[in-house]
């Protein structure tokens, strides 16, 4: 009886380890360096909305044109425009990992020339954004920042 228990425990251990190996291998591969260059125009009056476009490029030579939409709400008012914004993704396996909706929270104040720096998350993937532009913006907001492949419908 004791031998069956040990054999079963051994088999379960081997299975658990073998199931863990792909995850460890995938985690090791999740270091693809991908960057975003974007432009974004938005407005806010309690409800915040911004739209734009950009290009994601990865160190493996792949690139993808993307559309960007940011929606949310909060205590915010303003209008802004960002040109030549940049972003850097972390924990990416392939370029498709950058697509989706990232959680966004922001506190901002700016007049005429303004800037932004944010870190957004979507599961294990993070996106650090930076950009400068023009506009007036004041408040606290929350919502989602969605990146989709350009040319696809909403």
mmCIF file with all atom_site columns, C-alpha atoms in Angstrom:
data_model
loop_
_atom_site.group_PDB
_atom_site.id
_atom_site.type_symbol
_atom_site.label_atom_id
_atom_site.label_alt_id
_atom_site.label_comp_id
_atom_site.label_asym_id
_atom_site.label_entity_id
_atom_site.label_seq_id
_atom_site.pdbx_PDB_ins_code
_atom_site.Cartn_x
_atom_site.Cartn_y
_atom_site.Cartn_z
_atom_site.occupancy
_atom_site.B_iso_or_equiv
_atom_site.pdbx_formal_charge
_atom_site.auth_seq_id
_atom_site.auth_comp_id
_atom_site.auth_asym_id
_atom_site.auth_atom_id
_atom_site.pdbx_PDB_model_num
ATOM 1   C CA . UNK A 1 1   ? 0.000   0.000  0.000   1.00 0.00 ? 1   UNK A CA 1
ATOM 2   C CA . UNK A 1 2   ? 2.838   2.344  0.900   1.00 0.00 ? 2   UNK A CA 1
ATOM 3   C CA . UNK A 1 3   ? 4.578   1.658  -2.442  1.00 0.00 ? 3   UNK A CA 1
ATOM 4   C CA . UNK A 1 4   ? 1.411   2.528  -4.409  1.00 0.00 ? 4   UNK A CA 1
ATOM 5   C CA . UNK A 1 5   ? 1.150   5.810  -2.520  1.00 0.00 ? 5   UNK A CA 1
ATOM 6   C CA . UNK A 1 6   ? 4.805   6.660  -3.252  1.00 0.00 ? 6   UNK A CA 1
ATOM 7   C CA . UNK A 1 7   ? 4.459   5.642  -6.916  1.00 0.00 ? 7   UNK A CA 1
ATOM 8   C CA . UNK A 1 8   ? 1.320   7.769  -7.254  1.00 0.00 ? 8   UNK A CA 1
ATOM 9   C CA . UNK A 1 9   ? 3.047   10.675 -5.563  1.00 0.00 ? 9   UNK A CA 1
ATOM 10  C CA . UNK A 1 10  ? 6.036   10.273 -7.913  1.00 0.00 ? 10  UNK A CA 1
ATOM 11  C CA . UNK A 1 11  ? 3.815   10.219 -11.009 1.00 0.00 ? 11  UNK A CA 1
ATOM 12  C CA . UNK A 1 12  ? 1.885   13.258 -9.759  1.00 0.00 ? 12  UNK A CA 1
ATOM 13  C CA . UNK A 1 13  ? 5.169   15.102 -9.139  1.00 0.00 ? 13  UNK A CA 1
ATOM 14  C CA . UNK A 1 14  ? 6.466   14.307 -12.630 1.00 0.00 ? 14  UNK A CA 1
ATOM 15  C CA . UNK A 1 15  ? 3.188   15.453 -14.191 1.00 0.00 ? 15  UNK A CA 1
ATOM 16  C CA . UNK A 1 16  ? 3.190   18.647 -12.160 1.00 0.00 ? 16  UNK A CA 1
ATOM 17  C CA . UNK A 1 17  ? 6.778   19.393 -13.169 1.00 0.00 ? 17  UNK A CA 1
ATOM 18  C CA . UNK A 1 18  ? 6.155   18.638 -16.831 1.00 0.00 ? 18  UNK A CA 1
ATOM 19  C CA . UNK A 1 19  ? 3.071   20.862 -16.815 1.00 0.00 ? 19  UNK A CA 1
ATOM 20  C CA . UNK A 1 20  ? 5.139   23.614 -15.233 1.00 0.00 ? 20  UNK A CA 1
ATOM 21  C CA . UNK A 1 21  ? 7.926   23.433 -17.820 1.00 0.00 ? 21  UNK A CA 1
ATOM 22  C CA . UNK A 1 22  ? 5.954   25.016 -20.678 1.00 0.00 ? 22  UNK A CA 1
ATOM 23  C CA . UNK A 1 23  ? 4.936   27.840 -18.349 1.00 0.00 ? 23  UNK A CA 1
ATOM 24  C CA . UNK A 1 24  ? 8.542   28.430 -17.342 1.00 0.00 ? 24  UNK A CA 1
ATOM 25  C CA . UNK A 1 25  ? 9.631   28.313 -20.975 1.00 0.00 ? 25  UNK A CA 1
ATOM 26  C CA . UNK A 1 26  ? 6.876   30.722 -21.942 1.00 0.00 ? 26  UNK A CA 1
ATOM 27  C CA . UNK A 1 27  ? 7.849   33.072 -19.116 1.00 0.00 ? 27  UNK A CA 1
ATOM 28  C CA . UNK A 1 28  ? 11.441  32.984 -20.309 1.00 0.00 ? 28  UNK A CA 1
ATOM 29  C CA . UNK A 1 29  ? 10.297  33.959 -23.820 1.00 0.00 ? 29  UNK A CA 1
ATOM 30  C CA . UNK A 1 30  ? 8.133   36.837 -22.528 1.00 0.00 ? 30  UNK A CA 1
ATOM 31  C CA . UNK A 1 31  ? 10.919  39.331 -22.989 1.00 0.00 ? 31  UNK A CA 1
ATOM 32  C CA . UNK A 1 32  ? 10.210  40.471 -26.553 1.00 0.00 ? 32  UNK A CA 1
ATOM 33  C CA . UNK A 1 33  ? 10.996  44.182 -26.713 1.00 0.00 ? 33  UNK A CA 1
ATOM 34  C CA . UNK A 1 34  ? 8.069   45.992 -28.363 1.00 0.00 ? 34  UNK A CA 1
ATOM 35  C CA . UNK A 1 35  ? 7.484   49.732 -28.646 1.00 0.00 ? 35  UNK A CA 1
ATOM 36  C CA . UNK A 1 36  ? 4.546   51.945 -29.601 1.00 0.00 ? 36  UNK A CA 1
ATOM 37  C CA . UNK A 1 37  ? 4.634   55.295 -31.403 1.00 0.00 ? 37  UNK A CA 1
ATOM 38  C CA . UNK A 1 38  ? 1.274   57.053 -31.404 1.00 0.00 ? 38  UNK A CA 1
ATOM 39  C CA . UNK A 1 39  ? -0.834  60.185 -31.808 1.00 0.00 ? 39  UNK A CA 1
ATOM 40  C CA . UNK A 1 40  ? -3.959  60.738 -29.713 1.00 0.00 ? 40  UNK A CA 1
ATOM 41  C CA . UNK A 1 41  ? -6.698  63.384 -29.582 1.00 0.00 ? 41  UNK A CA 1
ATOM 42  C CA . UNK A 1 42  ? -9.240  63.547 -26.795 1.00 0.00 ? 42  UNK A CA 1
ATOM 43  C CA . UNK A 1 43  ? -11.761 65.484 -24.786 1.00 0.00 ? 43  UNK A CA 1
ATOM 44  C CA . UNK A 1 44  ? -13.311 65.175 -21.363 1.00 0.00 ? 44  UNK A CA 1
ATOM 45  C CA . UNK A 1 45  ? -16.383 66.529 -19.597 1.00 0.00 ? 45  UNK A CA 1
ATOM 46  C CA . UNK A 1 46  ? -16.927 64.013 -16.786 1.00 0.00 ? 46  UNK A CA 1
ATOM 47  C CA . UNK A 1 47  ? -16.793 61.334 -19.514 1.00 0.00 ? 47  UNK A CA 1
ATOM 48  C CA . UNK A 1 48  ? -13.354 61.040 -21.109 1.00 0.00 ? 48  UNK A CA 1
ATOM 49  C CA . UNK A 1 49  ? -12.727 59.854 -24.651 1.00 0.00 ? 49  UNK A CA 1
ATOM 50  C CA . UNK A 1 50  ? -9.634  59.845 -26.873 1.00 0.00 ? 50  UNK A CA 1
ATOM 51  C CA . UNK A 1 51  ? -8.862  58.269 -30.221 1.00 0.00 ? 51  UNK A CA 1
ATOM 52  C CA . UNK A 1 52  ? -5.719  57.882 -32.224 1.00 0.00 ? 52  UNK A CA 1
ATOM 53  C CA . UNK A 1 53  ? -3.447  55.620 -34.168 1.00 0.00 ? 53  UNK A CA 1
ATOM 54  C CA . UNK A 1 54  ? 0.063   54.281 -34.017 1.00 0.00 ? 54  UNK A CA 1
ATOM 55  C CA . UNK A 1 55  ? 2.550   51.617 -34.928 1.00 0.00 ? 55  UNK A CA 1
ATOM 56  C CA . UNK A 1 56  ? 3.870   48.805 -32.721 1.00 0.00 ? 56  UNK A CA 1
ATOM 57  C CA . UNK A 1 57  ? 7.339   47.548 -33.619 1.00 0.00 ? 57  UNK A CA 1
ATOM 58  C CA . UNK A 1 58  ? 9.153   44.633 -32.011 1.00 0.00 ? 58  UNK A CA 1
ATOM 59  C CA . UNK A 1 59  ? 12.837  43.732 -31.926 1.00 0.00 ? 59  UNK A CA 1
ATOM 60  C CA . UNK A 1 60  ? 12.122  40.568 -33.940 1.00 0.00 ? 60  UNK A CA 1
ATOM 61  C CA . UNK A 1 61  ? 11.311  42.775 -36.977 1.00 0.00 ? 61  UNK A CA 1
ATOM 62  C CA . UNK A 1 62  ? 7.519   42.514 -36.804 1.00 0.00 ? 62  UNK A CA 1
ATOM 63  C CA . UNK A 1 63  ? 5.373   45.640 -36.867 1.00 0.00 ? 63  UNK A CA 1
ATOM 64  C CA . UNK A 1 64  ? 1.650   46.343 -36.793 1.00 0.00 ? 64  UNK A CA 1
ATOM 65  C CA . UNK A 1 65  ? -0.449  49.459 -37.402 1.00 0.00 ? 65  UNK A CA 1
ATOM 66  C CA . UNK A 1 66  ? -2.917  49.967 -34.553 1.00 0.00 ? 66  UNK A CA 1
ATOM 67  C CA . UNK A 1 67  ? -5.912  52.043 -33.562 1.00 0.00 ? 67  UNK A CA 1
ATOM 68  C CA . UNK A 1 68  ? -6.134  53.420 -30.034 1.00 0.00 ? 68  UNK A CA 1
ATOM 69  C CA . UNK A 1 69  ? -9.253  54.273 -28.037 1.00 0.00 ? 69  UNK A CA 1
ATOM 70  C CA . UNK A 1 70  ? -9.351  55.484 -24.468 1.00 0.00 ? 70  UNK A CA 1
ATOM 71  C CA . UNK A 1 71  ? -12.676 55.710 -22.650 1.00 0.00 ? 71  UNK A CA 1
ATOM 72  C CA . UNK A 1 72  ? -13.493 56.405 -19.053 1.00 0.00 ? 72  UNK A CA 1
ATOM 73  C CA . UNK A 1 73  ? -15.024 58.701 -16.519 1.00 0.00 ? 73  UNK A CA 1
ATOM 74  C CA . UNK A 1 74  ? -14.279 60.651 -13.401 1.00 0.00 ? 74  UNK A CA 1
ATOM 75  C CA . UNK A 1 75  ? -13.899 64.197 -12.257 1.00 0.00 ? 75  UNK A CA 1
ATOM 76  C CA . UNK A 1 76  ? -12.183 65.607 -15.323 1.00 0.00 ? 76  UNK A CA 1
ATOM 77  C CA . UNK A 1 77  ? -12.610 68.296 -17.950 1.00 0.00 ? 77  UNK A CA 1
ATOM 78  C CA . UNK A 1 78  ? -10.463 69.285 -20.898 1.00 0.00 ? 78  UNK A CA 1
ATOM 79  C CA . UNK A 1 79  ? -9.283  68.787 -24.428 1.00 0.00 ? 79  UNK A CA 1
ATOM 80  C CA . UNK A 1 80  ? -5.882  67.550 -25.566 1.00 0.00 ? 80  UNK A CA 1
ATOM 81  C CA . UNK A 1 81  ? -3.791  66.360 -28.476 1.00 0.00 ? 81  UNK A CA 1
ATOM 82  C CA . UNK A 1 82  ? -0.610  64.254 -28.267 1.00 0.00 ? 82  UNK A CA 1
ATOM 83  C CA . UNK A 1 83  ? 1.740   63.803 -31.228 1.00 0.00 ? 83  UNK A CA 1
ATOM 84  C CA . UNK A 1 84  ? 4.756   61.512 -31.305 1.00 0.00 ? 84  UNK A CA 1
ATOM 85  C CA . UNK A 1 85  ? 3.826   59.703 -28.094 1.00 0.00 ? 85  UNK A CA 1
ATOM 86  C CA . UNK A 1 86  ? 5.861   56.658 -27.159 1.00 0.00 ? 86  UNK A CA 1
ATOM 87  C CA . UNK A 1 87  ? 5.158   53.461 -25.288 1.00 0.00 ? 87  UNK A CA 1
ATOM 88  C CA . UNK A 1 88  ? 7.104   50.434 -24.192 1.00 0.00 ? 88  UNK A CA 1
ATOM 89  C CA . UNK A 1 89  ? 5.559   47.013 -23.530 1.00 0.00 ? 89  UNK A CA 1
ATOM 90  C CA . UNK A 1 90  ? 6.798   44.463 -20.981 1.00 0.00 ? 90  UNK A CA 1
ATOM 91  C CA . UNK A 1 91  ? 6.109   40.736 -20.618 1.00 0.00 ? 91  UNK A CA 1
ATOM 92  C CA . UNK A 1 92  ? 5.339   40.226 -24.324 1.00 0.00 ? 92  UNK A CA 1
ATOM 93  C CA . UNK A 1 93  ? 5.632   36.828 -26.068 1.00 0.00 ? 93  UNK A CA 1
ATOM 94  C CA . UNK A 1 94  ? 4.495   37.944 -29.543 1.00 0.00 ? 94  UNK A CA 1
ATOM 95  C CA . UNK A 1 95  ? 3.301   41.160 -31.157 1.00 0.00 ? 95  UNK A CA 1
ATOM 96  C CA . UNK A 1 96  ? -0.334  40.029 -30.795 1.00 0.00 ? 96  UNK A CA 1
ATOM 97  C CA . UNK A 1 97  ? 0.041   40.208 -26.988 1.00 0.00 ? 97  UNK A CA 1
ATOM 98  C CA . UNK A 1 98  ? -0.081  44.019 -27.183 1.00 0.00 ? 98  UNK A CA 1
ATOM 99  C CA . UNK A 1 99  ? -3.681  44.002 -28.465 1.00 0.00 ? 99  UNK A CA 1
ATOM 100 C CA . UNK A 1 100 ? -6.537  44.436 -25.984 1.00 0.00 ? 100 UNK A CA 1
ATOM 101 C CA . UNK A 1 101 ? -7.773  46.741 -23.251 1.00 0.00 ? 101 UNK A CA 1
ATOM 102 C CA . UNK A 1 102 ? -5.454  48.021 -20.553 1.00 0.00 ? 102 UNK A CA 1
ATOM 103 C CA . UNK A 1 103 ? -6.661  49.338 -17.183 1.00 0.00 ? 103 UNK A CA 1
ATOM 104 C CA . UNK A 1 104 ? -6.065  53.067 -16.942 1.00 0.00 ? 104 UNK A CA 1
ATOM 105 C CA . UNK A 1 105 ? -6.068  55.553 -14.094 1.00 0.00 ? 105 UNK A CA 1
ATOM 106 C CA . UNK A 1 106 ? -4.841  59.100 -14.377 1.00 0.00 ? 106 UNK A CA 1
ATOM 107 C CA . UNK A 1 107 ? -4.491  62.345 -12.477 1.00 0.00 ? 107 UNK A CA 1
ATOM 108 C CA . UNK A 1 108 ? -3.603  65.296 -14.672 1.00 0.00 ? 108 UNK A CA 1
ATOM 109 C CA . UNK A 1 109 ? -3.302  69.031 -14.866 1.00 0.00 ? 109 UNK A CA 1
ATOM 110 C CA . UNK A 1 110 ? -2.009  70.975 -17.839 1.00 0.00 ? 110 UNK A CA 1
ATOM 111 C CA . UNK A 1 111 ? -2.586  74.088 -19.899 1.00 0.00 ? 111 UNK A CA 1
ATOM 112 C CA . UNK A 1 112 ? -1.437  74.879 -23.454 1.00 0.00 ? 112 UNK A CA 1
ATOM 113 C CA . UNK A 1 113 ? 1.632   72.568 -23.474 1.00 0.00 ? 113 UNK A CA 1
ATOM 114 C CA . UNK A 1 114 ? 0.933   69.416 -21.507 1.00 0.00 ? 114 UNK A CA 1
ATOM 115 C CA . UNK A 1 115 ? 2.388   65.968 -21.078 1.00 0.00 ? 115 UNK A CA 1
ATOM 116 C CA . UNK A 1 116 ? 1.513   62.533 -19.831 1.00 0.00 ? 116 UNK A CA 1
ATOM 117 C CA . UNK A 1 117 ? 3.323   59.560 -18.347 1.00 0.00 ? 117 UNK A CA 1
ATOM 118 C CA . UNK A 1 118 ? 1.347   56.456 -17.366 1.00 0.00 ? 118 UNK A CA 1
ATOM 119 C CA . UNK A 1 119 ? 1.777   52.752 -16.761 1.00 0.00 ? 119 UNK A CA 1
ATOM 120 C CA . UNK A 1 120 ? -1.164  50.622 -17.897 1.00 0.00 ? 120 UNK A CA 1
ATOM 121 C CA . UNK A 1 121 ? -1.744  46.910 -17.350 1.00 0.00 ? 121 UNK A CA 1
ATOM 122 C CA . UNK A 1 122 ? -3.553  44.084 -19.147 1.00 0.00 ? 122 UNK A CA 1
ATOM 123 C CA . UNK A 1 123 ? -3.035  40.781 -17.385 1.00 0.00 ? 123 UNK A CA 1
ATOM 124 C CA . UNK A 1 124 ? 0.722   40.281 -17.224 1.00 0.00 ? 124 UNK A CA 1
ATOM 125 C CA . UNK A 1 125 ? 1.460   42.742 -20.054 1.00 0.00 ? 125 UNK A CA 1
ATOM 126 C CA . UNK A 1 126 ? 2.276   46.317 -19.040 1.00 0.00 ? 126 UNK A CA 1
ATOM 127 C CA . UNK A 1 127 ? 2.543   49.447 -21.173 1.00 0.00 ? 127 UNK A CA 1
ATOM 128 C CA . UNK A 1 128 ? 4.478   52.544 -20.098 1.00 0.00 ? 128 UNK A CA 1
ATOM 129 C CA . UNK A 1 129 ? 3.309   55.623 -22.038 1.00 0.00 ? 129 UNK A CA 1
ATOM 130 C CA . UNK A 1 130 ? 4.925   59.017 -22.438 1.00 0.00 ? 130 UNK A CA 1
ATOM 131 C CA . UNK A 1 131 ? 3.917   61.923 -24.608 1.00 0.00 ? 131 UNK A CA 1
ATOM 132 C CA . UNK A 1 132 ? 3.758   65.669 -24.938 1.00 0.00 ? 132 UNK A CA 1
ATOM 133 C CA . UNK A 1 133 ? 1.176   67.790 -26.670 1.00 0.00 ? 133 UNK A CA 1
ATOM 134 C CA . UNK A 1 134 ? -1.182  70.697 -26.418 1.00 0.00 ? 134 UNK A CA 1
ATOM 135 C CA . UNK A 1 135 ? -4.424  71.245 -24.613 1.00 0.00 ? 135 UNK A CA 1
ATOM 136 C CA . UNK A 1 136 ? -6.102  71.924 -21.332 1.00 0.00 ? 136 UNK A CA 1
ATOM 137 C CA . UNK A 1 137 ? -6.780  69.074 -18.949 1.00 0.00 ? 137 UNK A CA 1
ATOM 138 C CA . UNK A 1 138 ? -7.548  68.903 -15.255 1.00 0.00 ? 138 UNK A CA 1
ATOM 139 C CA . UNK A 1 139 ? -8.955  66.122 -13.129 1.00 0.00 ? 139 UNK A CA 1
ATOM 140 C CA . UNK A 1 140 ? -8.877  62.498 -12.116 1.00 0.00 ? 140 UNK A CA 1
ATOM 141 C CA . UNK A 1 141 ? -10.149 59.782 -14.422 1.00 0.00 ? 141 UNK A CA 1
ATOM 142 C CA . UNK A 1 142 ? -10.266 56.010 -14.853 1.00 0.00 ? 142 UNK A CA 1
ATOM 143 C CA . UNK A 1 143 ? -11.167 53.673 -17.658 1.00 0.00 ? 143 UNK A CA 1
ATOM 144 C CA . UNK A 1 144 ? -9.696  51.572 -20.416 1.00 0.00 ? 144 UNK A CA 1
ATOM 145 C CA . UNK A 1 145 ? -7.041  52.100 -23.066 1.00 0.00 ? 145 UNK A CA 1
ATOM 146 C CA . UNK A 1 146 ? -7.724  49.785 -26.010 1.00 0.00 ? 146 UNK A CA 1
ATOM 147 C CA . UNK A 1 147 ? -5.246  48.865 -28.737 1.00 0.00 ? 147 UNK A CA 1
ATOM 148 C CA . UNK A 1 148 ? -6.675  47.099 -31.801 1.00 0.00 ? 148 UNK A CA 1
ATOM 149 C CA . UNK A 1 149 ? -5.234  46.099 -35.143 1.00 0.00 ? 149 UNK A CA 1
ATOM 150 C CA . UNK A 1 150 ? -5.813  48.909 -37.686 1.00 0.00 ? 150 UNK A CA 1
ATOM 151 C CA . UNK A 1 151 ? -8.384  48.075 -40.305 1.00 0.00 ? 151 UNK A CA 1
ATOM 152 C CA . UNK A 1 152 ? -10.549 45.937 -38.014 1.00 0.00 ? 152 UNK A CA 1
ATOM 153 C CA . UNK A 1 153 ? -14.017 47.085 -37.041 1.00 0.00 ? 153 UNK A CA 1
ATOM 154 C CA . UNK A 1 154 ? -14.855 48.053 -33.448 1.00 0.00 ? 154 UNK A CA 1
#
